[in-house]
mmCIF file of C-alpha atoms and ligand atoms in Angstrom:
data_model
loop_
_atom_site.group_PDB
_atom_site.id
_atom_site.type_symbol
_atom_site.label_atom_id
_atom_site.label_comp_id
_atom_site.label_asym_id
_atom_site.label_seq_id
_atom_site.Cartn_x
_atom_site.Cartn_y
_atom_site.Cartn_z
ATOM 1 C CA MET A 7 -36.697 -36.845 -102.143
ATOM 2 C CA HIS A 8 -35.384 -40.044 -100.489
ATOM 3 C CA VAL A 9 -33.773 -42.300 -103.009
ATOM 4 C CA LYS A 10 -36.279 -45.080 -102.223
ATOM 5 C CA GLU A 11 -39.118 -42.788 -103.247
ATOM 6 C CA MET A 12 -37.294 -41.937 -106.420
ATOM 7 C CA PHE A 13 -37.671 -45.564 -107.528
ATOM 8 C CA ASP A 14 -41.216 -46.051 -106.228
ATOM 9 C CA LEU A 15 -43.758 -46.774 -108.968
ATOM 10 C CA LYS A 16 -46.814 -47.432 -106.841
ATOM 11 C CA GLY A 17 -50.013 -46.168 -108.551
ATOM 12 C CA LYS A 18 -48.253 -46.061 -111.946
ATOM 13 C CA VAL A 19 -49.291 -48.047 -115.036
ATOM 14 C CA ALA A 20 -46.605 -49.627 -117.172
ATOM 15 C CA PHE A 21 -46.954 -51.372 -120.584
ATOM 16 C CA VAL A 22 -44.193 -53.623 -121.976
ATOM 17 C CA THR A 23 -44.014 -55.113 -125.470
ATOM 18 C CA GLY A 24 -42.285 -58.510 -126.069
ATOM 19 C CA ALA A 25 -42.643 -59.162 -122.360
ATOM 20 C CA ALA A 26 -43.103 -62.881 -122.242
ATOM 21 C CA ARG A 27 -39.417 -63.758 -121.882
ATOM 22 C CA GLY A 28 -35.898 -62.478 -122.137
ATOM 23 C CA LEU A 29 -35.127 -58.784 -121.595
ATOM 24 C CA GLY A 30 -38.809 -57.741 -121.908
ATOM 25 C CA PHE A 31 -39.821 -59.991 -119.093
ATOM 26 C CA ALA A 32 -36.914 -58.836 -116.891
ATOM 27 C CA MET A 33 -37.915 -55.173 -117.445
ATOM 28 C CA ALA A 34 -41.567 -55.929 -116.758
ATOM 29 C CA GLU A 35 -40.574 -57.719 -113.580
ATOM 30 C CA ALA A 36 -38.455 -54.661 -112.553
ATOM 31 C CA VAL A 37 -41.253 -52.177 -112.858
ATOM 32 C CA ALA A 38 -43.798 -54.546 -111.249
ATOM 33 C CA GLU A 39 -41.413 -55.043 -108.279
ATOM 34 C CA GLN A 40 -41.242 -51.216 -108.025
ATOM 35 C CA GLY A 41 -45.041 -51.221 -107.597
ATOM 36 C CA ALA A 42 -46.337 -50.465 -111.053
ATOM 37 C CA THR A 43 -49.428 -52.175 -112.407
ATOM 38 C CA THR A 44 -47.721 -53.817 -115.324
ATOM 39 C CA ILE A 45 -49.253 -54.932 -118.666
ATOM 40 C CA LEU A 46 -47.160 -57.657 -120.258
ATOM 41 C CA SER A 47 -47.867 -57.915 -123.952
ATOM 42 C CA ASP A 48 -46.418 -60.418 -126.401
ATOM 43 C CA VAL A 49 -47.326 -62.249 -129.629
ATOM 44 C CA ASP A 50 -46.805 -65.571 -127.865
ATOM 45 C CA GLU A 51 -50.072 -66.160 -125.962
ATOM 46 C CA VAL A 52 -49.065 -69.146 -123.875
ATOM 47 C CA ALA A 53 -45.735 -67.598 -122.814
ATOM 48 C CA VAL A 54 -47.210 -64.219 -121.975
ATOM 49 C CA ASN A 55 -49.902 -65.743 -119.809
ATOM 50 C CA GLU A 56 -47.315 -67.863 -118.028
ATOM 51 C CA ALA A 57 -45.063 -64.782 -117.533
ATOM 52 C CA CYS A 58 -47.968 -62.822 -116.096
ATOM 53 C CA ALA A 59 -48.897 -65.700 -113.793
ATOM 54 C CA ARG A 60 -45.319 -65.787 -112.432
ATOM 55 C CA LEU A 61 -45.517 -62.121 -111.414
ATOM 56 C CA ARG A 62 -49.026 -62.463 -110.009
ATOM 57 C CA GLY A 63 -47.895 -65.553 -108.078
ATOM 58 C CA ARG A 64 -45.451 -63.262 -106.268
ATOM 59 C CA GLY A 65 -48.270 -60.816 -105.365
ATOM 60 C CA LEU A 66 -47.297 -58.336 -108.056
ATOM 61 C CA SER A 67 -49.879 -56.406 -110.112
ATOM 62 C CA ALA A 68 -49.658 -57.774 -113.691
ATOM 63 C CA GLU A 69 -52.008 -58.290 -116.685
ATOM 64 C CA GLY A 70 -51.179 -60.399 -119.740
ATOM 65 C CA LEU A 71 -52.189 -59.333 -123.219
ATOM 66 C CA VAL A 72 -51.674 -60.903 -126.650
ATOM 67 C CA LEU A 73 -50.327 -58.354 -129.079
ATOM 68 C CA ASP A 74 -48.258 -58.533 -132.315
ATOM 69 C CA VAL A 75 -46.472 -55.227 -132.631
ATOM 70 C CA GLY A 76 -46.320 -55.790 -136.398
ATOM 71 C CA GLU A 77 -50.084 -55.217 -136.542
ATOM 72 C CA LEU A 78 -49.659 -51.453 -136.386
ATOM 73 C CA ASP A 79 -53.360 -50.410 -136.148
ATOM 74 C CA LEU A 80 -53.991 -52.955 -133.461
ATOM 75 C CA LEU A 81 -50.847 -51.852 -131.642
ATOM 76 C CA ARG A 82 -52.063 -48.269 -131.532
ATOM 77 C CA SER A 83 -55.627 -49.162 -130.556
ATOM 78 C CA THR A 84 -54.454 -51.581 -127.809
ATOM 79 C CA ILE A 85 -52.291 -48.923 -126.240
ATOM 80 C CA ASP A 86 -55.249 -46.418 -126.391
ATOM 81 C CA ARG A 87 -57.598 -49.017 -124.890
ATOM 82 C CA THR A 88 -55.221 -49.829 -122.058
ATOM 83 C CA ALA A 89 -54.676 -46.174 -121.224
ATOM 84 C CA ALA A 90 -58.462 -45.592 -121.249
ATOM 85 C CA HIS A 91 -59.055 -48.681 -119.088
ATOM 86 C CA PHE A 92 -56.547 -47.702 -116.392
ATOM 87 C CA GLY A 93 -57.187 -43.977 -116.739
ATOM 88 C CA ARG A 94 -53.446 -43.345 -117.301
ATOM 89 C CA LEU A 95 -50.220 -44.584 -118.837
ATOM 90 C CA ASP A 96 -46.995 -43.725 -117.053
ATOM 91 C CA ILE A 97 -44.373 -46.085 -118.469
ATOM 92 C CA MET A 98 -43.964 -47.562 -121.921
ATOM 93 C CA ILE A 99 -41.224 -50.062 -122.622
ATOM 94 C CA ALA A 100 -40.977 -50.678 -126.351
ATOM 95 C CA ASN A 101 -38.942 -53.813 -126.300
ATOM 96 C CA ALA A 102 -40.302 -56.314 -128.823
ATOM 97 C CA GLY A 103 -37.817 -57.021 -131.590
ATOM 98 C CA ILE A 104 -36.359 -59.854 -133.627
ATOM 99 C CA SER A 105 -33.000 -60.847 -134.964
ATOM 100 C CA ALA A 106 -32.172 -60.573 -138.694
ATOM 101 C CA GLY A 107 -30.161 -63.811 -138.741
ATOM 102 C CA PRO A 108 -26.408 -64.260 -139.111
ATOM 103 C CA GLY A 109 -23.806 -61.566 -139.654
ATOM 104 C CA PRO A 110 -22.129 -60.296 -142.844
ATOM 105 C CA LEU A 111 -19.228 -62.769 -142.743
ATOM 106 C CA THR A 112 -21.474 -65.771 -143.229
ATOM 107 C CA GLU A 113 -22.865 -67.063 -146.495
ATOM 108 C CA ARG A 114 -26.513 -66.468 -145.428
ATOM 109 C CA GLY A 115 -25.774 -63.023 -143.969
ATOM 110 C CA ALA A 116 -23.704 -61.521 -146.746
ATOM 111 C CA MET A 117 -25.081 -58.487 -148.574
ATOM 112 C CA ALA A 118 -25.493 -60.481 -151.792
ATOM 113 C CA GLN A 119 -28.275 -62.443 -150.016
ATOM 114 C CA PHE A 120 -30.509 -59.345 -149.633
ATOM 115 C CA ASP A 121 -34.118 -60.354 -149.347
ATOM 116 C CA PRO A 122 -36.549 -57.441 -149.654
ATOM 117 C CA VAL A 123 -39.398 -59.308 -147.879
ATOM 118 C CA HIS A 124 -37.157 -60.108 -144.889
ATOM 119 C CA TRP A 125 -35.813 -56.540 -144.879
ATOM 120 C CA ASP A 126 -39.402 -55.102 -144.791
ATOM 121 C CA THR A 127 -40.381 -57.438 -141.987
ATOM 122 C CA LEU A 128 -37.425 -56.339 -139.908
ATOM 123 C CA LEU A 129 -38.203 -52.680 -140.504
ATOM 124 C CA ARG A 130 -41.788 -53.178 -139.553
ATOM 125 C CA LEU A 131 -41.145 -55.125 -136.359
ATOM 126 C CA ASN A 132 -37.970 -53.435 -135.153
ATOM 127 C CA LEU A 133 -38.498 -49.865 -136.294
ATOM 128 C CA THR A 134 -41.980 -48.840 -137.453
ATOM 129 C CA SER A 135 -43.655 -50.595 -134.565
ATOM 130 C CA VAL A 136 -41.376 -48.754 -132.168
ATOM 131 C CA PHE A 137 -42.429 -45.433 -133.704
ATOM 132 C CA ILE A 138 -46.095 -46.301 -133.398
ATOM 133 C CA THR A 139 -45.586 -47.406 -129.823
ATOM 134 C CA ILE A 140 -43.881 -44.143 -128.953
ATOM 135 C CA GLN A 141 -46.478 -42.114 -130.776
ATOM 136 C CA ALA A 142 -49.457 -43.822 -129.091
ATOM 137 C CA ALA A 143 -47.938 -43.781 -125.623
ATOM 138 C CA ALA A 144 -46.793 -40.153 -125.955
ATOM 139 C CA ALA A 145 -50.285 -38.979 -126.841
ATOM 140 C CA HIS A 146 -51.507 -40.094 -123.367
ATOM 141 C CA MET A 147 -48.405 -39.054 -121.457
ATOM 142 C CA ARG A 148 -48.380 -35.573 -122.909
ATOM 143 C CA LYS A 149 -51.942 -34.960 -121.632
ATOM 144 C CA GLN A 150 -50.711 -36.100 -118.203
ATOM 145 C CA LYS A 151 -47.619 -33.913 -118.446
ATOM 146 C CA SER A 152 -45.541 -36.868 -117.343
ATOM 147 C CA GLY A 153 -44.277 -40.186 -118.577
ATOM 148 C CA ARG A 154 -41.301 -42.409 -119.191
ATOM 149 C CA ILE A 155 -40.665 -44.164 -122.475
ATOM 150 C CA VAL A 156 -37.859 -46.783 -122.638
ATOM 151 C CA VAL A 157 -36.901 -48.322 -125.950
ATOM 152 C CA THR A 158 -34.751 -51.439 -126.347
ATOM 153 C CA SER A 159 -32.130 -50.676 -128.971
ATOM 154 C CA SER A 160 -28.735 -52.495 -129.209
ATOM 155 C CA ILE A 161 -25.047 -51.813 -129.312
ATOM 156 C CA ALA A 162 -25.381 -53.149 -132.880
ATOM 157 C CA GLY A 163 -26.932 -49.705 -133.559
ATOM 158 C CA ILE A 164 -23.838 -47.964 -132.203
ATOM 159 C CA ARG A 165 -20.982 -49.810 -133.839
ATOM 160 C CA ALA A 166 -20.280 -52.536 -136.392
ATOM 161 C CA GLU A 167 -21.044 -55.957 -135.024
ATOM 162 C CA ARG A 168 -19.659 -59.055 -136.838
ATOM 163 C CA MET A 169 -22.340 -61.388 -135.503
ATOM 164 C CA VAL A 170 -25.590 -59.634 -136.437
ATOM 165 C CA GLY A 171 -27.502 -59.213 -139.698
ATOM 166 C CA TYR A 172 -27.615 -56.043 -141.802
ATOM 167 C CA ALA A 173 -31.299 -55.241 -141.265
ATOM 168 C CA TYR A 174 -30.947 -55.656 -137.497
ATOM 169 C CA ALA A 175 -27.958 -53.273 -137.303
ATOM 170 C CA ALA A 176 -29.802 -50.747 -139.484
ATOM 171 C CA THR A 177 -33.063 -50.859 -137.474
ATOM 172 C CA LYS A 178 -31.263 -50.523 -134.133
ATOM 173 C CA ALA A 179 -29.285 -47.503 -135.282
ATOM 174 C CA ALA A 180 -32.543 -45.983 -136.521
ATOM 175 C CA VAL A 181 -34.336 -46.737 -133.252
ATOM 176 C CA SER A 182 -31.586 -44.979 -131.237
ATOM 177 C CA ASN A 183 -31.845 -41.852 -133.298
ATOM 178 C CA LEU A 184 -35.661 -42.034 -133.211
ATOM 179 C CA VAL A 185 -35.337 -41.848 -129.435
ATOM 180 C CA ARG A 186 -33.119 -38.773 -129.583
ATOM 181 C CA GLN A 187 -35.423 -37.088 -132.116
ATOM 182 C CA SER A 188 -38.582 -37.861 -130.131
ATOM 183 C CA ALA A 189 -36.975 -36.454 -126.993
ATOM 184 C CA VAL A 190 -36.970 -33.048 -128.633
ATOM 185 C CA GLU A 191 -40.769 -32.943 -128.894
ATOM 186 C CA LEU A 192 -41.709 -34.887 -125.804
ATOM 187 C CA ALA A 193 -39.555 -32.760 -123.480
ATOM 188 C CA THR A 194 -42.041 -29.887 -124.000
ATOM 189 C CA ASP A 195 -44.560 -31.904 -122.017
ATOM 190 C CA ASN A 196 -42.219 -33.340 -119.395
ATOM 191 C CA VAL A 197 -42.143 -36.831 -121.031
ATOM 192 C CA THR A 198 -38.718 -38.486 -121.119
ATOM 193 C CA ILE A 199 -37.618 -41.070 -123.647
ATOM 194 C CA ASN A 200 -34.404 -43.067 -123.531
ATOM 195 C CA ALA A 201 -32.944 -46.123 -125.177
ATOM 196 C CA ILE A 202 -31.262 -49.052 -123.529
ATOM 197 C CA ALA A 203 -28.591 -50.468 -125.844
ATOM 198 C CA PRO A 204 -27.831 -54.037 -124.674
ATOM 199 C CA GLY A 205 -24.774 -55.927 -125.639
ATOM 200 C CA PRO A 206 -24.998 -59.730 -125.761
ATOM 201 C CA PHE A 207 -27.587 -61.239 -123.333
ATOM 202 C CA LEU A 208 -28.487 -64.844 -122.763
ATOM 203 C CA THR A 209 -32.029 -64.950 -124.201
ATOM 204 C CA ASP A 210 -33.983 -66.883 -126.832
ATOM 205 C CA ILE A 211 -33.300 -64.222 -129.554
ATOM 206 C CA GLY A 212 -32.308 -65.545 -133.031
ATOM 207 C CA GLN A 213 -33.761 -69.007 -132.495
ATOM 208 C CA GLY A 214 -31.810 -69.407 -129.273
ATOM 209 C CA ARG A 215 -28.354 -68.912 -130.758
ATOM 210 C CA MET A 216 -27.137 -67.071 -127.625
ATOM 211 C CA ARG A 217 -27.620 -70.416 -125.863
ATOM 212 C CA GLN A 218 -25.052 -72.115 -128.144
ATOM 213 C CA ALA A 219 -21.733 -72.266 -126.326
ATOM 214 C CA ASP A 220 -19.565 -71.232 -129.344
ATOM 215 C CA THR A 221 -21.792 -68.255 -130.242
ATOM 216 C CA ALA A 222 -21.932 -67.084 -126.623
ATOM 217 C CA LYS A 223 -18.126 -67.392 -126.400
ATOM 218 C CA GLN A 224 -17.632 -65.257 -129.524
ATOM 219 C CA PHE A 225 -19.979 -62.571 -128.177
ATOM 220 C CA ALA A 226 -18.328 -62.744 -124.732
ATOM 221 C CA ALA A 227 -14.881 -62.231 -126.216
ATOM 222 C CA ASP A 228 -16.094 -58.808 -127.475
ATOM 223 C CA THR A 229 -16.831 -57.581 -123.918
ATOM 224 C CA LEU A 230 -14.477 -56.379 -121.172
ATOM 225 C CA LEU A 231 -16.186 -58.606 -118.597
ATOM 226 C CA ASN A 232 -15.618 -61.567 -120.944
ATOM 227 C CA ARG A 233 -19.139 -62.922 -120.604
ATOM 228 C CA ILE A 234 -22.598 -62.432 -121.960
ATOM 229 C CA GLY A 235 -25.194 -60.738 -119.703
ATOM 230 C CA LEU A 236 -28.036 -62.415 -117.852
ATOM 231 C CA PRO A 237 -31.529 -60.981 -118.309
ATOM 232 C CA HIS A 238 -31.890 -59.929 -114.666
ATOM 233 C CA GLU A 239 -28.867 -57.645 -115.120
ATOM 234 C CA ILE A 240 -30.984 -55.249 -117.157
ATOM 235 C CA LYS A 241 -33.461 -54.708 -114.349
ATOM 236 C CA GLY A 242 -31.491 -51.895 -112.598
ATOM 237 C CA LEU A 243 -31.212 -49.720 -115.716
ATOM 238 C CA ALA A 244 -34.845 -50.334 -116.655
ATOM 239 C CA ALA A 245 -35.903 -49.416 -113.079
ATOM 240 C CA LEU A 246 -33.932 -46.219 -113.269
ATOM 241 C CA LEU A 247 -35.233 -45.088 -116.669
ATOM 242 C CA ALA A 248 -38.867 -45.972 -115.756
ATOM 243 C CA SER A 249 -38.892 -44.063 -112.425
ATOM 244 C CA PRO A 250 -38.732 -40.497 -111.048
ATOM 245 C CA ALA A 251 -35.055 -41.148 -110.435
ATOM 246 C CA SER A 252 -34.303 -40.445 -114.092
ATOM 247 C CA SER A 253 -36.154 -37.095 -114.219
ATOM 248 C CA TYR A 254 -33.150 -35.302 -115.808
ATOM 249 C CA ILE A 255 -32.236 -38.027 -118.302
ATOM 250 C CA THR A 256 -33.815 -37.849 -121.784
ATOM 251 C CA GLY A 257 -32.660 -38.522 -125.330
ATOM 252 C CA ALA A 258 -29.934 -40.832 -124.038
ATOM 253 C CA VAL A 259 -28.832 -44.135 -125.558
ATOM 254 C CA ILE A 260 -27.259 -46.034 -122.696
ATOM 255 C CA PRO A 261 -25.175 -49.163 -123.351
ATOM 256 C CA ILE A 262 -25.367 -52.097 -120.973
ATOM 257 C CA ASP A 263 -22.831 -54.372 -122.473
ATOM 258 C CA GLY A 264 -20.155 -55.579 -120.196
ATOM 259 C CA GLY A 265 -17.913 -52.895 -121.563
ATOM 260 C CA ALA A 266 -18.188 -53.938 -125.234
ATOM 261 C CA THR A 267 -18.569 -50.358 -126.548
ATOM 262 C CA ALA A 268 -15.663 -49.176 -124.366
ATOM 263 C CA ILE A 269 -13.266 -51.068 -126.585
HETATM 264 N N1 NAD B 406 -30.401 -60.766 -126.290
HETATM 265 C C1 NAD B 406 -29.543 -59.889 -126.783
HETATM 266 O O1 NAD B 406 -28.374 -60.200 -126.886
HETATM 267 C C2 NAD B 406 -30.004 -58.543 -127.238
HETATM 268 C C3 NAD B 406 -29.021 -57.585 -127.477
HETATM 269 C C4 NAD B 406 -29.406 -56.323 -127.909
HETATM 270 C C5 NAD B 406 -30.651 -55.974 -128.072
HETATM 271 N N2 NAD B 406 -31.646 -56.934 -127.852
HETATM 272 C C6 NAD B 406 -33.012 -56.527 -127.965
HETATM 273 O O2 NAD B 406 -33.769 -56.856 -126.859
HETATM 274 C C7 NAD B 406 -35.169 -56.988 -127.217
HETATM 275 C C8 NAD B 406 -35.684 -58.296 -126.612
HETATM 276 O O3 NAD B 406 -34.967 -59.366 -127.151
HETATM 277 P P1 NAD B 406 -34.622 -60.664 -126.266
HETATM 278 O O4 NAD B 406 -33.204 -60.881 -126.448
HETATM 279 O O5 NAD B 406 -35.246 -60.623 -124.981
HETATM 280 O O6 NAD B 406 -35.332 -61.741 -127.270
HETATM 281 P P2 NAD B 406 -36.319 -62.961 -126.922
HETATM 282 O O7 NAD B 406 -36.496 -63.601 -128.274
HETATM 283 O O8 NAD B 406 -35.825 -63.753 -125.768
HETATM 284 O O9 NAD B 406 -37.666 -62.270 -126.493
HETATM 285 C C9 NAD B 406 -38.389 -61.431 -127.386
HETATM 286 C C10 NAD B 406 -39.837 -61.522 -127.122
HETATM 287 O O10 NAD B 406 -40.514 -60.706 -128.077
HETATM 288 C C11 NAD B 406 -41.596 -61.393 -128.580
HETATM 289 N N3 NAD B 406 -41.954 -60.998 -129.924
HETATM 290 C C12 NAD B 406 -41.326 -61.302 -131.058
HETATM 291 N N4 NAD B 406 -41.958 -60.774 -132.108
HETATM 292 C C13 NAD B 406 -43.062 -60.098 -131.592
HETATM 293 C C14 NAD B 406 -44.041 -59.355 -132.183
HETATM 294 N N5 NAD B 406 -44.161 -59.185 -133.504
HETATM 295 N N6 NAD B 406 -44.988 -58.732 -131.368
HETATM 296 C C15 NAD B 406 -44.862 -58.846 -130.012
HETATM 297 N N7 NAD B 406 -43.939 -59.619 -129.422
HETATM 298 C C16 NAD B 406 -43.021 -60.221 -130.201
HETATM 299 C C17 NAD B 406 -41.266 -62.860 -128.482
HETATM 300 O O11 NAD B 406 -42.399 -63.711 -128.477
HETATM 301 C C18 NAD B 406 -40.468 -62.891 -127.220
HETATM 302 O O12 NAD B 406 -41.284 -63.197 -126.110
HETATM 303 C C19 NAD B 406 -35.231 -56.950 -128.749
HETATM 304 O O13 NAD B 406 -35.593 -55.686 -129.168
HETATM 305 C C20 NAD B 406 -33.778 -57.209 -129.152
HETATM 306 O O14 NAD B 406 -33.418 -56.716 -130.380
HETATM 307 C C21 NAD B 406 -31.327 -58.202 -127.419
#
């Protein structure tokens, strides 16, 4: 197969959660540019409609959908409805996630400040919703005997990270291993599942703290390239993991972090 064909997603249907901005939008844009009909879902109605309009304005095939991944029954039924509407589901990018606030060396982030409600919210949004997304998508893909699931984890799930909250680090480690564990079962039906583990990227996460110069500088200092990433820099890896080009990659957790985890 020619390498161009390996990245061709014409005729495929992709669904992305948390797609209105940041890394989710960049990954949605990537698969839409490869030719997939792309469903952008997000809890932020205005932003997701704008994001969808941006892609459509470029002649790409995109649909916007309001969806809170914390509403687990709705999440499942929306994925089912989408697969039924399009008659297939080829790519699922489980990306929606939130920050847990500051890291353990701050007053607010120290373990003494444990808040069970906040902890449960993080688990629901960053972990349980990812499992439901995988479960619902996989049910359709297994019938097709093909599919690509891509989950946004974090390097905070691979190693200790001074700048992120406890619950975030815990959920991202869990999500990475959930991907490996799911790969066992899904491989039997030719469905692959992989995690992208980003390092620091310039997005709105954590009330926009990556946009504060001092925070960005601290994160940048932890990378070999000495800078934080720009959202478009995730597109290549997303394009690979969503396409036929990654047919022999499954159960992998792939860092994209300017070399942070090489240190
Ligand atoms: N930016 C980074 O440095 C970084 C690093 C590692 C991992 N990540 C992960 O990347 C993913 C995307 O984060 P981002 O940096 O693009 O953040 P972002 O805040 O820029 O974008 C996240 C999007 O998800 C949406 N969202 C939030 N809660 C939602 C919910 N309950 N249901 C549906 N959508 C919801 C938001 O409205 C927003 O559009 C997250 O899983 C995050 O943990 C980000």
